[in-house]
Short mmCIF file of C-alpha atoms in Angstrom, two decimals:
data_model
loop_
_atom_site.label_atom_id
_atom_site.label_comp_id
_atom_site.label_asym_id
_atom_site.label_seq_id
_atom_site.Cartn_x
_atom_site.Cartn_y
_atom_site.Cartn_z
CA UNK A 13 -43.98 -139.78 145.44
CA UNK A 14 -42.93 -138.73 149.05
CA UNK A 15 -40.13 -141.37 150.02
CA UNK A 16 -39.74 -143.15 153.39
CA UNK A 17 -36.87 -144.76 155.37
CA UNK A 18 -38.11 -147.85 157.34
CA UNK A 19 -35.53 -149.02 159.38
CA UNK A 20 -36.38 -152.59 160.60
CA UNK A 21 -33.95 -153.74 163.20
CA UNK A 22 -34.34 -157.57 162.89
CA UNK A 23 -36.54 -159.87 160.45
CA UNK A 24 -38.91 -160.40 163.25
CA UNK A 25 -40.28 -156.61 163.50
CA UNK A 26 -41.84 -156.13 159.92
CA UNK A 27 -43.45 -152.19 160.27
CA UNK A 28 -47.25 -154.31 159.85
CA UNK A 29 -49.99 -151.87 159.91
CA UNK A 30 -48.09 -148.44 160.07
CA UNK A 31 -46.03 -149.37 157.20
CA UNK A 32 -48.94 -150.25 155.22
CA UNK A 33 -50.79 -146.97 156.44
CA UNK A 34 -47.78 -144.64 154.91
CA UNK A 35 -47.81 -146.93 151.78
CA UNK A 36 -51.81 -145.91 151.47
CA UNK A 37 -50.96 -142.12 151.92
CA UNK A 38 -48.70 -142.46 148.74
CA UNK A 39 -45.20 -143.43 150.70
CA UNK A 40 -42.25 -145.50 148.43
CA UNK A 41 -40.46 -147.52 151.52
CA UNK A 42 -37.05 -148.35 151.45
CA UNK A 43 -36.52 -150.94 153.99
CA UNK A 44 -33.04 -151.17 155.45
CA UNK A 45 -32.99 -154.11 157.60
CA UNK A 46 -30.09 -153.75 160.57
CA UNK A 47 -29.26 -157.54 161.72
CA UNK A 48 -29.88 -160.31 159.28
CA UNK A 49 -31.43 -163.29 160.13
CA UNK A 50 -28.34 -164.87 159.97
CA UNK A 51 -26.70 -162.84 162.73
CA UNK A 52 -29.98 -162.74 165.35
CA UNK A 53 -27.92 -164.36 167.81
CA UNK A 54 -25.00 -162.32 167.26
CA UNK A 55 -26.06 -158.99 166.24
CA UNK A 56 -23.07 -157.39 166.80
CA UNK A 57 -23.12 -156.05 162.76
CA UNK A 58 -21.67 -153.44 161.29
CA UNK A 59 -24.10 -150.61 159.22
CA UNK A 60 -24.05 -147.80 157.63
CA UNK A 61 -26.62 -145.68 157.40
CA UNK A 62 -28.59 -143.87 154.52
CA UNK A 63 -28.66 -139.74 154.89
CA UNK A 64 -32.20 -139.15 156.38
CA UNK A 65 -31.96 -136.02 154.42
CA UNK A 66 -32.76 -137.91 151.58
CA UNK A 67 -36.27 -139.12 152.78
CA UNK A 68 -39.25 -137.70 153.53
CA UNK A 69 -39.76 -139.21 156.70
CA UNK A 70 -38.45 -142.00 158.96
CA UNK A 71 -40.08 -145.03 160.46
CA UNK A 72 -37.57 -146.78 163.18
CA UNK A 73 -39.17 -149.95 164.59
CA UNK A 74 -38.83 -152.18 167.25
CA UNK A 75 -36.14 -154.65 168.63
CA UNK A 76 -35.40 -157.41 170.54
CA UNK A 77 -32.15 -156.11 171.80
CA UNK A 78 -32.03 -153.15 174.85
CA UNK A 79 -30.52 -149.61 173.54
CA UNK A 80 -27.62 -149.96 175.83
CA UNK A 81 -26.77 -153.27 175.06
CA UNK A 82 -23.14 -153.86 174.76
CA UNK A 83 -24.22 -156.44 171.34
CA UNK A 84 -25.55 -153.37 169.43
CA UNK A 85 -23.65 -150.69 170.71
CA UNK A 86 -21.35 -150.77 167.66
CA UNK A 87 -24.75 -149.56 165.44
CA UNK A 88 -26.87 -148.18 167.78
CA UNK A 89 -24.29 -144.92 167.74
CA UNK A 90 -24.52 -144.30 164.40
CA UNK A 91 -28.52 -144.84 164.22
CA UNK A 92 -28.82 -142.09 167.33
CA UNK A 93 -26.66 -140.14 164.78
CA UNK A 94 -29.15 -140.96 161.65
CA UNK A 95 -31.84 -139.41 163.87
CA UNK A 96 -30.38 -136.11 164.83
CA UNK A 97 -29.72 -135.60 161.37
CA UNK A 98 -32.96 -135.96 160.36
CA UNK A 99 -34.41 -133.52 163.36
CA UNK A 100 -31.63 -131.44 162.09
CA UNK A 101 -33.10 -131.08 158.87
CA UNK A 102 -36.83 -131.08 159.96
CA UNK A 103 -36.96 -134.74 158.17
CA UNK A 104 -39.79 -136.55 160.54
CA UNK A 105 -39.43 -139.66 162.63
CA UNK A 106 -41.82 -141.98 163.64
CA UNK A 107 -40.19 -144.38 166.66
CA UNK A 108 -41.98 -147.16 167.98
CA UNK A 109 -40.64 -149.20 170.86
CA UNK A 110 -37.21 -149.73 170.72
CA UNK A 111 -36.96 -146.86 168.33
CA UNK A 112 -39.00 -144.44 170.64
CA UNK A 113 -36.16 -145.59 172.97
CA UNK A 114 -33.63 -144.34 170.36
CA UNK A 115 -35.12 -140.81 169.55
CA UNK A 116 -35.73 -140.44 173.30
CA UNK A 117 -31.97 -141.07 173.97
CA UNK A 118 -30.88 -139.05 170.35
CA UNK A 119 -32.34 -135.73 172.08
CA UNK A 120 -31.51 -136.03 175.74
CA UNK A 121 -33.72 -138.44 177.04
CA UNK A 122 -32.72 -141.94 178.64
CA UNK A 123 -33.28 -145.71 178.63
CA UNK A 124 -33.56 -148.04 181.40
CA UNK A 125 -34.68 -151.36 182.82
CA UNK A 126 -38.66 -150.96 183.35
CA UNK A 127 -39.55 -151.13 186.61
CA UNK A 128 -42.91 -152.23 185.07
CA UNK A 129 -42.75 -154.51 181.90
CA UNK A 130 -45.48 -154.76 180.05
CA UNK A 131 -46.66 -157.74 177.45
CA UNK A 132 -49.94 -158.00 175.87
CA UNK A 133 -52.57 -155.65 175.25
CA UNK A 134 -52.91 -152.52 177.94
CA UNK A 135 -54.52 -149.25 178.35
CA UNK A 136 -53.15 -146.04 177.23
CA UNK A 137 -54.24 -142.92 178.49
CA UNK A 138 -53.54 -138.99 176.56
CA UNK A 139 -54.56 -137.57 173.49
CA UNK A 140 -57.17 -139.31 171.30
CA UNK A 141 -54.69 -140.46 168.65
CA UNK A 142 -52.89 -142.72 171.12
CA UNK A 143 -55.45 -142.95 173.60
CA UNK A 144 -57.07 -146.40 174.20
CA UNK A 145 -55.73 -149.93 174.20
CA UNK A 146 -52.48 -151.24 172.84
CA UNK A 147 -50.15 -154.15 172.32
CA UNK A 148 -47.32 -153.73 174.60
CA UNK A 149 -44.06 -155.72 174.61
CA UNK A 150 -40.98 -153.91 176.61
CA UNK A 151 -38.78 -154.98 179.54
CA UNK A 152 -37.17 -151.22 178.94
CA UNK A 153 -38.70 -147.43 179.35
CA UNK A 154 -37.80 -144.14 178.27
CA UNK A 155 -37.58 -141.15 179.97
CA UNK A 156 -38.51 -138.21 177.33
CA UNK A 157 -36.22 -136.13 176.32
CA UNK A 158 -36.70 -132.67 178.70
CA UNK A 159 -38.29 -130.56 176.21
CA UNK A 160 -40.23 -132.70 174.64
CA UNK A 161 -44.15 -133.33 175.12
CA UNK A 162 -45.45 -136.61 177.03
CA UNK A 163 -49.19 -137.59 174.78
CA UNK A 164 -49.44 -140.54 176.45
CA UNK A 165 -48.87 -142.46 179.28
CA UNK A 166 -50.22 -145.41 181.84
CA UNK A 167 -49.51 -146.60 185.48
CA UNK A 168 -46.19 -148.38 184.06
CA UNK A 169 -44.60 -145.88 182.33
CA UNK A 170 -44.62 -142.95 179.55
CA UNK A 171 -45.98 -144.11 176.16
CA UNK A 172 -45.91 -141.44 173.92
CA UNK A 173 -44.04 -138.23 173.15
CA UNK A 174 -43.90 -135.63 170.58
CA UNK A 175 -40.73 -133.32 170.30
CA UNK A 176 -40.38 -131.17 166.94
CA UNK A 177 -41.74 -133.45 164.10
CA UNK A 178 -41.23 -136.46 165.89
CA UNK A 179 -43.03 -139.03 167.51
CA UNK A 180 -41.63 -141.42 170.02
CA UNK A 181 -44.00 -144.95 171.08
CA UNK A 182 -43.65 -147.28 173.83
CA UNK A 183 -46.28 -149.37 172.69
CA UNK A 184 -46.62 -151.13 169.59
CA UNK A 185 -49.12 -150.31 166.74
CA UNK A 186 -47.92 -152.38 164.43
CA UNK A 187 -47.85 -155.42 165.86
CA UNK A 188 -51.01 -158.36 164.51
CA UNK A 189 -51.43 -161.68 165.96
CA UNK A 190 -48.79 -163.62 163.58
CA UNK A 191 -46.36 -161.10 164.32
CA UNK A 192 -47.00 -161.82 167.80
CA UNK A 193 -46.56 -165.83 167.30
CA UNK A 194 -43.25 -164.94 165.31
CA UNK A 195 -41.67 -163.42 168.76
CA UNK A 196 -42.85 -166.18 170.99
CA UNK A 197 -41.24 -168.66 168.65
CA UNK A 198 -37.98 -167.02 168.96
CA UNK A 199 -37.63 -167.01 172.31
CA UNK A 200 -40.47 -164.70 173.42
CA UNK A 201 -42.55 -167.72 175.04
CA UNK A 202 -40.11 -167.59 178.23
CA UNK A 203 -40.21 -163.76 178.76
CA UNK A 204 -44.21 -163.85 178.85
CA UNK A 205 -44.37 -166.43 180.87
CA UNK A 206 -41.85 -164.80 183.39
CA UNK A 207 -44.75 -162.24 183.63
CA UNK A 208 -47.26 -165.24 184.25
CA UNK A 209 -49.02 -165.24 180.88
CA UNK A 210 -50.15 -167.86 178.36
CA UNK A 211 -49.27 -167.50 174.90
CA UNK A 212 -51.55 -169.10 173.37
CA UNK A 213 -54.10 -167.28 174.99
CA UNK A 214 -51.80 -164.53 174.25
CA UNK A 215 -52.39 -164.45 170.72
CA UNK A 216 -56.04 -165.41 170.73
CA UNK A 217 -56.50 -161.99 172.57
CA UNK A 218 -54.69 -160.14 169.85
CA UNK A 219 -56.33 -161.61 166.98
CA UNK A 220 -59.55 -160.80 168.44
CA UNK A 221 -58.57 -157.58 168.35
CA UNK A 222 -56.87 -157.12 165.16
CA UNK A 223 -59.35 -155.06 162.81
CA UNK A 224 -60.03 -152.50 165.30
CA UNK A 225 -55.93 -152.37 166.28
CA UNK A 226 -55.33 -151.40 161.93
CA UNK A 227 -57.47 -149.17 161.63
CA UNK A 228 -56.37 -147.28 165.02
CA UNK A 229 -52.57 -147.84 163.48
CA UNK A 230 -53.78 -145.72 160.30
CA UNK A 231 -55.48 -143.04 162.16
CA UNK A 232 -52.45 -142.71 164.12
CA UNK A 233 -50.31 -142.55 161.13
CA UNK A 234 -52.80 -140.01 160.01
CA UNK A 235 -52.30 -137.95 162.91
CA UNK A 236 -48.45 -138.34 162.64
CA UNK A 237 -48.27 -137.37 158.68
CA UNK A 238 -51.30 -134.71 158.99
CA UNK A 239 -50.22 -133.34 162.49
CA UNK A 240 -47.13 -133.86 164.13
CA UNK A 241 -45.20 -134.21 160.68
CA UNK A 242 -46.08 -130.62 159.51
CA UNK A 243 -45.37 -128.67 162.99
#
């Protein structure tokens, strides 16, 4: 049974539809989960890291914390570590918003304040796999690292990137409609509203468009495993 790492930065960002897609294709997940509930508000934690090596691949999820944040910085180093390891040994990774952010900035890329931040569901436009509409939740971008391929994108900023066997997300497959009402209880309700939105409405949106958001998660997944995975 291939093996993956799921690397779940706080209790608020389970992996949702991708995780459940890799657990269909046959994946055992180990779930290491960075900053306890305990410590949200302080996340300053110390981690160590498994060896990637010993996985088959590597899903990094989101955050509610910025890459450069002096809080994390004390794990975030090791982590950008973790993931040149595993491109190092051809393990894949699989990074969606926050941890697009990290494999963008683990091979030469950059994070930054958005000029553009997006919440709610917007259009994507590249290959099919990613191409479409999307649950987006950032108030950061990446720039891709130089080499690496840009397979998605909108007016706001890049979305999707491949480079060697991994694949780096802006937007947020995995995200349903409760997972969506867990961020806006925990402090998320001010930053959509900074951007003039409703949450309730918010979330009614979402779960409206749940079923066809899964399966697009798997066949992304699919493309990821069956594709990018195997370069």
């Amino acid at each position: 049974m291939p093996r993956l790492l799921m690397v779940a930065h706080d209790h608020l960002s389970p992996g949702g539809a991708v995780s459940a897609r890799f657990e269909e294709r046959g994946y055992e997940i180990t779930e290491l989960l960075v900053v306890p509930e305990d410590r949200f508000d302080d996340p300053a934690v110390e981690v160590t890291f498994p060896d990637p090596r010993e996985y088959d691949a590597l899903l990094v999820l989101g955050a509610k914390w910025s890459v450069y944040g002096d809080e994390v910085a004390g794990w975030v180093k090791p982590e950008l570590e973790m993931i040149r390891t595993a491109d190092d040994a051809g393990v894949p990774v699989f990074g969606i918003c926050f941890g697009g952010q990290l494999l963008a900035q683990a091979h030469g890329g950059s994070v930054e304040p958005s000029r553009a931040p997006e919440i709610g569901l917007h259009a994507v436009q590249g290959e099919p796999a990613v191409d479409g509409l999307w649950f987006e939740w950032h108030f950061d971008g990446f720039t891709p690292p130089p080499d690496a391929t840009v397979i998605g994108r909108n007016a706001a900023a890049p979305q999707a990137f491949v480079l060697r066997r991994n694949l780096g997300l802006q937007f947020h497959p995995e995200v349903d409609a409760d997972g969506l009402k867990g961020w806006l209880g925990a402090g998320g309700r001010e930053g959509a509203q900074a951007l003039g939105l409703d949450s309730d409405v918010l979330v009614e949106h979402v779960r409206a468009t749940d079923p066809a958001t899964r399966a697009r998660a798997a066949a992304l997944v699919d493309h990821f495993l069956d594709v990018i995975a195997v370069r």
